[in-house]
Amino acid sequence: MTIRTIAVLLTACAVAGPLSAQQPTRVNPKDGLTYVWIPPGKFQMGCSAGDAECFDNEKPAHQVTITKGFWLGRTSVTQQAYQRVTGKNPASHKGANLPVEEVDWNEAQAYCKAIGGRLPTEAEWEYAARAGSTGVRYGNLDEIAWYDKNSGNQSQEVGQKSPNVFGLYDMLGNTWQWVADWSGPYQAGAESDPTGPASGTLKQPRGGSWGSTSRLTRASYRGYVEITHRGGKLGIRCAAGE
């Protein structure tokens, strides 16, 4: 059975609820990390229904169709993987299986390109994070994420918390994740494969970090920083096409 066939079979599940089959995975030989196949589908992007903590830039909620499946890192890029590819480890909290941080947007994009991938679009990221869920988060916050109340004020090794339905770990918490899009307001109405504004001055990391409050550790929350920003809470998760 081909990846394309599997994607077709799983699309309805991705939209409607929990998957009934294990998502295909593959190991990237360049960084040694495992990547998960994310099938195409539709979802409601932006402020979750009933969420009173949304900021204005999370509105209006709108339907988005992801027309093509893609691969996404099962975890954030680890320091071991980053050093394997670049020969460097810029992280302020050292540890082979801790997420790499202290990388700006250009460095994150360069790493993903070096392993044959790219940064995910903001829509791809939120679609993958939600994994068919429509709530504020894809599970109980303490069970799925490292954030300011349980992290011990530092990053933690990847993959320790519960994954979402797609089998992705730490989509919320531990380290923020760069996405490809420039920061910009949402437009009302349905979209297919949105890529954000054509230009801008700010990029939009997603997911929250080990130092984030619960309000910032939500599937719809949108950060915004300059592309040259580095910090001990900002990391990478790469995507790739078929």
mmCIF file of C-alpha atoms in Angstrom, residues 3-229:
data_model
loop_
_atom_site.group_PDB
_atom_site.id
_atom_site.type_symbol
_atom_site.label_atom_id
_atom_site.label_comp_id
_atom_site.label_asym_id
_atom_site.label_seq_id
_atom_site.Cartn_x
_atom_site.Cartn_y
_atom_site.Cartn_z
ATOM 1 C CA ILE A 3 1.710 6.441 1.263
ATOM 2 C CA ARG A 4 -0.805 8.189 -0.985
ATOM 3 C CA THR A 5 -3.303 5.339 -0.520
ATOM 4 C CA ILE A 6 -2.814 5.371 3.238
ATOM 5 C CA ALA A 7 -3.348 9.133 3.249
ATOM 6 C CA VAL A 8 -6.693 8.762 1.465
ATOM 7 C CA LEU A 9 -7.837 6.088 3.914
ATOM 8 C CA LEU A 10 -6.885 8.201 6.924
ATOM 9 C CA THR A 11 -8.172 11.583 5.765
ATOM 10 C CA ALA A 12 -11.711 11.115 7.054
ATOM 11 C CA CYS A 13 -10.391 9.970 10.420
ATOM 12 C CA ALA A 14 -8.171 13.036 10.702
ATOM 13 C CA VAL A 15 -11.183 15.280 10.286
ATOM 14 C CA ALA A 16 -13.765 13.358 12.246
ATOM 15 C CA GLY A 17 -11.871 12.087 15.265
ATOM 16 C CA PRO A 18 -9.332 9.539 16.541
ATOM 17 C CA LEU A 19 -7.484 7.463 13.984
ATOM 18 C CA SER A 20 -8.006 3.741 13.866
ATOM 19 C CA ALA A 21 -4.579 2.969 12.410
ATOM 20 C CA GLN A 22 -1.032 3.778 13.386
ATOM 21 C CA GLN A 23 0.397 6.663 11.394
ATOM 22 C CA PRO A 24 3.260 5.713 9.047
ATOM 23 C CA THR A 25 6.701 6.879 10.192
ATOM 24 C CA ARG A 26 10.163 7.053 8.696
ATOM 25 C CA VAL A 27 13.618 7.923 9.975
ATOM 26 C CA ASN A 28 15.468 10.712 8.213
ATOM 27 C CA PRO A 29 19.027 9.445 7.575
ATOM 28 C CA LYS A 30 20.496 12.943 7.787
ATOM 29 C CA ASP A 31 19.390 13.867 11.294
ATOM 30 C CA GLY A 32 18.361 10.458 12.633
ATOM 31 C CA LEU A 33 14.953 11.722 13.769
ATOM 32 C CA THR A 34 11.608 10.028 13.194
ATOM 33 C CA TYR A 35 9.031 11.765 11.007
ATOM 34 C CA VAL A 36 5.281 11.035 11.030
ATOM 35 C CA TRP A 37 2.991 11.063 7.996
ATOM 36 C CA ILE A 38 0.212 13.650 8.385
ATOM 37 C CA PRO A 39 -2.674 12.929 5.974
ATOM 38 C CA PRO A 40 -4.636 15.681 4.183
ATOM 39 C CA GLY A 41 -7.914 16.871 5.677
ATOM 40 C CA LYS A 42 -10.007 19.790 6.926
ATOM 41 C CA PHE A 43 -10.078 21.541 10.286
ATOM 42 C CA GLN A 44 -11.259 24.698 12.035
ATOM 43 C CA MET A 45 -8.245 26.983 12.415
ATOM 44 C CA GLY A 46 -8.126 29.676 15.062
ATOM 45 C CA CYS A 47 -9.941 30.254 18.340
ATOM 46 C CA SER A 48 -11.506 27.014 19.575
ATOM 47 C CA ALA A 49 -15.230 26.988 20.261
ATOM 48 C CA GLY A 50 -15.909 28.068 23.836
ATOM 49 C CA ASP A 51 -12.342 29.273 24.467
ATOM 50 C CA ALA A 52 -12.546 32.476 26.507
ATOM 51 C CA GLU A 53 -8.769 32.994 26.542
ATOM 52 C CA CYS A 54 -8.262 33.685 22.827
ATOM 53 C CA PHE A 55 -6.488 36.812 21.654
ATOM 54 C CA ASP A 56 -7.741 38.896 18.739
ATOM 55 C CA ASN A 57 -5.129 37.508 16.334
ATOM 56 C CA GLU A 58 -6.645 34.025 16.791
ATOM 57 C CA LYS A 59 -9.900 35.234 15.234
ATOM 58 C CA PRO A 60 -11.914 34.711 13.162
ATOM 59 C CA ALA A 61 -11.929 30.931 13.349
ATOM 60 C CA HIS A 62 -12.201 29.605 9.802
ATOM 61 C CA GLN A 63 -12.183 26.342 7.899
ATOM 62 C CA VAL A 64 -8.888 25.303 6.345
ATOM 63 C CA THR A 65 -8.264 22.427 3.966
ATOM 64 C CA ILE A 66 -4.836 20.807 3.859
ATOM 65 C CA THR A 67 -4.909 19.286 0.384
ATOM 66 C CA LYS A 68 -1.615 17.372 0.513
ATOM 67 C CA GLY A 69 -0.226 15.102 3.175
ATOM 68 C CA PHE A 70 3.222 15.814 4.586
ATOM 69 C CA TRP A 71 5.811 14.456 6.988
ATOM 70 C CA LEU A 72 6.378 16.188 10.326
ATOM 71 C CA GLY A 73 8.952 15.566 13.022
ATOM 72 C CA ARG A 74 7.591 13.294 15.743
ATOM 73 C CA THR A 75 9.430 15.506 18.212
ATOM 74 C CA SER A 76 11.133 18.849 18.117
ATOM 75 C CA VAL A 77 14.667 18.770 16.728
ATOM 76 C CA THR A 78 17.010 17.567 19.455
ATOM 77 C CA GLN A 79 20.427 18.980 20.205
ATOM 78 C CA GLN A 80 22.002 15.705 19.118
ATOM 79 C CA ALA A 81 20.257 15.904 15.737
ATOM 80 C CA TYR A 82 21.102 19.577 15.240
ATOM 81 C CA GLN A 83 24.776 18.988 16.022
ATOM 82 C CA ARG A 84 24.848 15.959 13.708
ATOM 83 C CA VAL A 85 23.688 18.130 10.793
ATOM 84 C CA THR A 86 25.334 21.486 11.526
ATOM 85 C CA GLY A 87 28.275 20.628 13.759
ATOM 86 C CA LYS A 88 26.973 23.166 16.283
ATOM 87 C CA ASN A 89 24.924 23.179 19.467
ATOM 88 C CA PRO A 90 23.734 26.691 20.332
ATOM 89 C CA ALA A 91 21.351 25.563 23.096
ATOM 90 C CA SER A 92 21.587 27.214 26.499
ATOM 91 C CA HIS A 93 20.207 24.127 28.270
ATOM 92 C CA LYS A 94 22.559 21.314 27.236
ATOM 93 C CA GLY A 95 21.502 17.702 26.699
ATOM 94 C CA ALA A 96 21.523 15.336 23.721
ATOM 95 C CA ASN A 97 17.782 14.657 23.863
ATOM 96 C CA LEU A 98 16.747 18.122 24.954
ATOM 97 C CA PRO A 99 15.240 20.259 22.185
ATOM 98 C CA VAL A 100 17.663 22.551 20.428
ATOM 99 C CA GLU A 101 16.995 26.243 21.059
ATOM 100 C CA GLU A 102 18.711 29.599 20.583
ATOM 101 C CA VAL A 103 18.158 29.344 16.809
ATOM 102 C CA ASP A 104 16.681 32.175 14.760
ATOM 103 C CA TRP A 105 14.227 31.703 11.872
ATOM 104 C CA ASN A 106 16.882 31.605 9.149
ATOM 105 C CA GLU A 107 18.899 29.011 11.044
ATOM 106 C CA ALA A 108 15.783 26.911 11.613
ATOM 107 C CA GLN A 109 14.865 27.049 7.933
ATOM 108 C CA ALA A 110 18.444 26.232 6.922
ATOM 109 C CA TYR A 111 18.481 23.173 9.160
ATOM 110 C CA CYS A 112 15.214 21.877 7.729
ATOM 111 C CA LYS A 113 16.489 22.446 4.189
ATOM 112 C CA ALA A 114 19.710 20.592 5.000
ATOM 113 C CA ILE A 115 17.779 17.457 5.966
ATOM 114 C CA GLY A 116 15.583 17.670 2.851
ATOM 115 C CA GLY A 117 12.646 19.424 4.467
ATOM 116 C CA ARG A 118 11.256 22.833 5.342
ATOM 117 C CA LEU A 119 9.469 24.620 8.138
ATOM 118 C CA PRO A 120 5.747 23.782 8.274
ATOM 119 C CA THR A 121 3.225 26.440 7.389
ATOM 120 C CA GLU A 122 1.240 27.811 10.281
ATOM 121 C CA ALA A 123 -1.866 26.003 9.012
ATOM 122 C CA GLU A 124 -0.002 22.701 8.707
ATOM 123 C CA TRP A 125 1.336 23.130 12.218
ATOM 124 C CA GLU A 126 -2.083 23.769 13.795
ATOM 125 C CA TYR A 127 -3.718 20.989 11.787
ATOM 126 C CA ALA A 128 -1.043 18.553 12.963
ATOM 127 C CA ALA A 129 -1.218 19.795 16.552
ATOM 128 C CA ARG A 130 -4.981 19.409 16.758
ATOM 129 C CA ALA A 131 -4.916 15.958 15.114
ATOM 130 C CA GLY A 132 -8.690 15.959 14.699
ATOM 131 C CA SER A 133 -9.450 17.544 18.078
ATOM 132 C CA THR A 134 -11.563 20.699 18.257
ATOM 133 C CA GLY A 135 -10.831 21.699 21.857
ATOM 134 C CA VAL A 136 -8.431 24.210 23.319
ATOM 135 C CA ARG A 137 -5.780 21.484 23.548
ATOM 136 C CA TYR A 138 -5.479 17.907 22.313
ATOM 137 C CA GLY A 139 -5.439 16.565 25.890
ATOM 138 C CA ASN A 140 -5.015 17.419 29.560
ATOM 139 C CA LEU A 141 -2.344 20.103 29.760
ATOM 140 C CA ASP A 142 -0.217 18.464 32.461
ATOM 141 C CA GLU A 143 -0.280 15.169 30.592
ATOM 142 C CA ILE A 144 0.730 16.545 27.189
ATOM 143 C CA ALA A 145 2.960 19.572 27.818
ATOM 144 C CA TRP A 146 5.864 21.015 29.767
ATOM 145 C CA TYR A 147 4.889 24.571 30.734
ATOM 146 C CA ASP A 148 5.552 27.004 33.584
ATOM 147 C CA LYS A 149 3.705 24.971 36.238
ATOM 148 C CA ASN A 150 5.466 21.630 35.735
ATOM 149 C CA SER A 151 8.740 22.167 33.843
ATOM 150 C CA GLY A 152 11.020 23.070 36.750
ATOM 151 C CA ASN A 153 11.886 26.249 34.855
ATOM 152 C CA GLN A 154 13.855 24.472 32.142
ATOM 153 C CA SER A 155 13.411 22.449 28.959
ATOM 154 C CA GLN A 156 12.880 18.693 29.235
ATOM 155 C CA GLU A 157 13.887 15.723 27.094
ATOM 156 C CA VAL A 158 11.587 15.297 24.107
ATOM 157 C CA GLY A 159 8.887 12.633 23.942
ATOM 158 C CA GLN A 160 8.154 12.199 27.663
ATOM 159 C CA LYS A 161 4.596 13.528 27.673
ATOM 160 C CA SER A 162 1.577 11.921 25.978
ATOM 161 C CA PRO A 163 1.429 12.373 22.180
ATOM 162 C CA ASN A 164 -1.571 13.528 20.198
ATOM 163 C CA VAL A 165 -3.601 11.215 17.978
ATOM 164 C CA PHE A 166 -1.124 11.585 15.109
ATOM 165 C CA GLY A 167 1.655 10.359 17.421
ATOM 166 C CA LEU A 168 3.356 13.766 17.697
ATOM 167 C CA TYR A 169 5.020 14.727 20.979
ATOM 168 C CA ASP A 170 5.375 18.165 22.551
ATOM 169 C CA MET A 171 3.285 20.012 19.976
ATOM 170 C CA LEU A 172 2.395 22.134 22.983
ATOM 171 C CA GLY A 173 4.993 23.191 25.519
ATOM 172 C CA ASN A 174 8.719 22.480 25.994
ATOM 173 C CA THR A 175 9.923 24.793 23.209
ATOM 174 C CA TRP A 176 8.201 27.120 20.789
ATOM 175 C CA GLN A 177 8.363 25.948 17.166
ATOM 176 C CA TRP A 178 9.128 28.206 14.232
ATOM 177 C CA VAL A 179 6.710 28.109 11.294
ATOM 178 C CA ALA A 180 7.206 29.392 7.763
ATOM 179 C CA ASP A 181 4.579 32.160 7.688
ATOM 180 C CA TRP A 182 4.968 35.868 8.189
ATOM 181 C CA SER A 183 2.760 37.199 10.971
ATOM 182 C CA GLY A 184 -0.580 38.547 9.766
ATOM 183 C CA PRO A 185 -4.304 38.635 10.572
ATOM 184 C CA TYR A 186 -6.659 35.814 9.691
ATOM 185 C CA GLN A 187 -9.179 36.352 6.923
ATOM 186 C CA ALA A 188 -12.790 35.225 7.214
ATOM 187 C CA GLY A 189 -13.921 32.385 4.974
ATOM 188 C CA ALA A 190 -12.639 28.970 3.995
ATOM 189 C CA GLU A 191 -9.080 28.538 2.687
ATOM 190 C CA SER A 192 -6.961 25.808 1.179
ATOM 191 C CA ASP A 193 -3.267 25.479 2.061
ATOM 192 C CA PRO A 194 -2.831 29.066 3.305
ATOM 193 C CA THR A 195 0.732 30.345 3.548
ATOM 194 C CA GLY A 196 0.189 33.708 5.254
ATOM 195 C CA PRO A 197 1.186 37.174 4.034
ATOM 196 C CA ALA A 198 3.659 37.529 1.168
ATOM 197 C CA SER A 199 5.989 39.629 3.324
ATOM 198 C CA GLY A 200 6.349 41.073 6.786
ATOM 199 C CA THR A 201 8.686 41.804 9.667
ATOM 200 C CA LEU A 202 7.608 39.177 12.219
ATOM 201 C CA LYS A 203 7.333 35.385 12.178
ATOM 202 C CA GLN A 204 4.933 33.290 14.212
ATOM 203 C CA PRO A 205 6.313 30.592 16.516
ATOM 204 C CA ARG A 206 3.661 28.209 17.788
ATOM 205 C CA GLY A 207 2.994 25.849 20.677
ATOM 206 C CA GLY A 208 4.303 27.541 23.814
ATOM 207 C CA SER A 209 7.329 26.528 25.867
ATOM 208 C CA TRP A 210 8.542 25.312 29.239
ATOM 209 C CA GLY A 211 8.192 28.886 30.495
ATOM 210 C CA SER A 212 4.750 29.634 29.046
ATOM 211 C CA THR A 213 1.580 30.112 31.021
ATOM 212 C CA SER A 214 -1.369 27.823 30.319
ATOM 213 C CA ARG A 215 -3.001 30.595 28.286
ATOM 214 C CA LEU A 216 -0.111 30.567 25.835
ATOM 215 C CA THR A 217 -0.017 26.771 25.709
ATOM 216 C CA ARG A 218 -3.080 26.322 23.501
ATOM 217 C CA ALA A 219 -3.477 24.911 19.987
ATOM 218 C CA SER A 220 -4.646 28.231 18.531
ATOM 219 C CA TYR A 221 -2.234 30.642 20.246
ATOM 220 C CA ARG A 222 -0.061 32.643 17.840
ATOM 221 C CA GLY A 223 3.227 34.125 18.949
ATOM 222 C CA TYR A 224 5.120 36.776 17.005
ATOM 223 C CA VAL A 225 8.832 37.627 17.038
ATOM 224 C CA GLU A 226 11.452 39.048 14.697
ATOM 225 C CA ILE A 227 13.197 36.511 12.464
ATOM 226 C CA THR A 228 16.532 37.279 14.143
ATOM 227 C CA HIS A 229 15.178 36.410 17.587
#
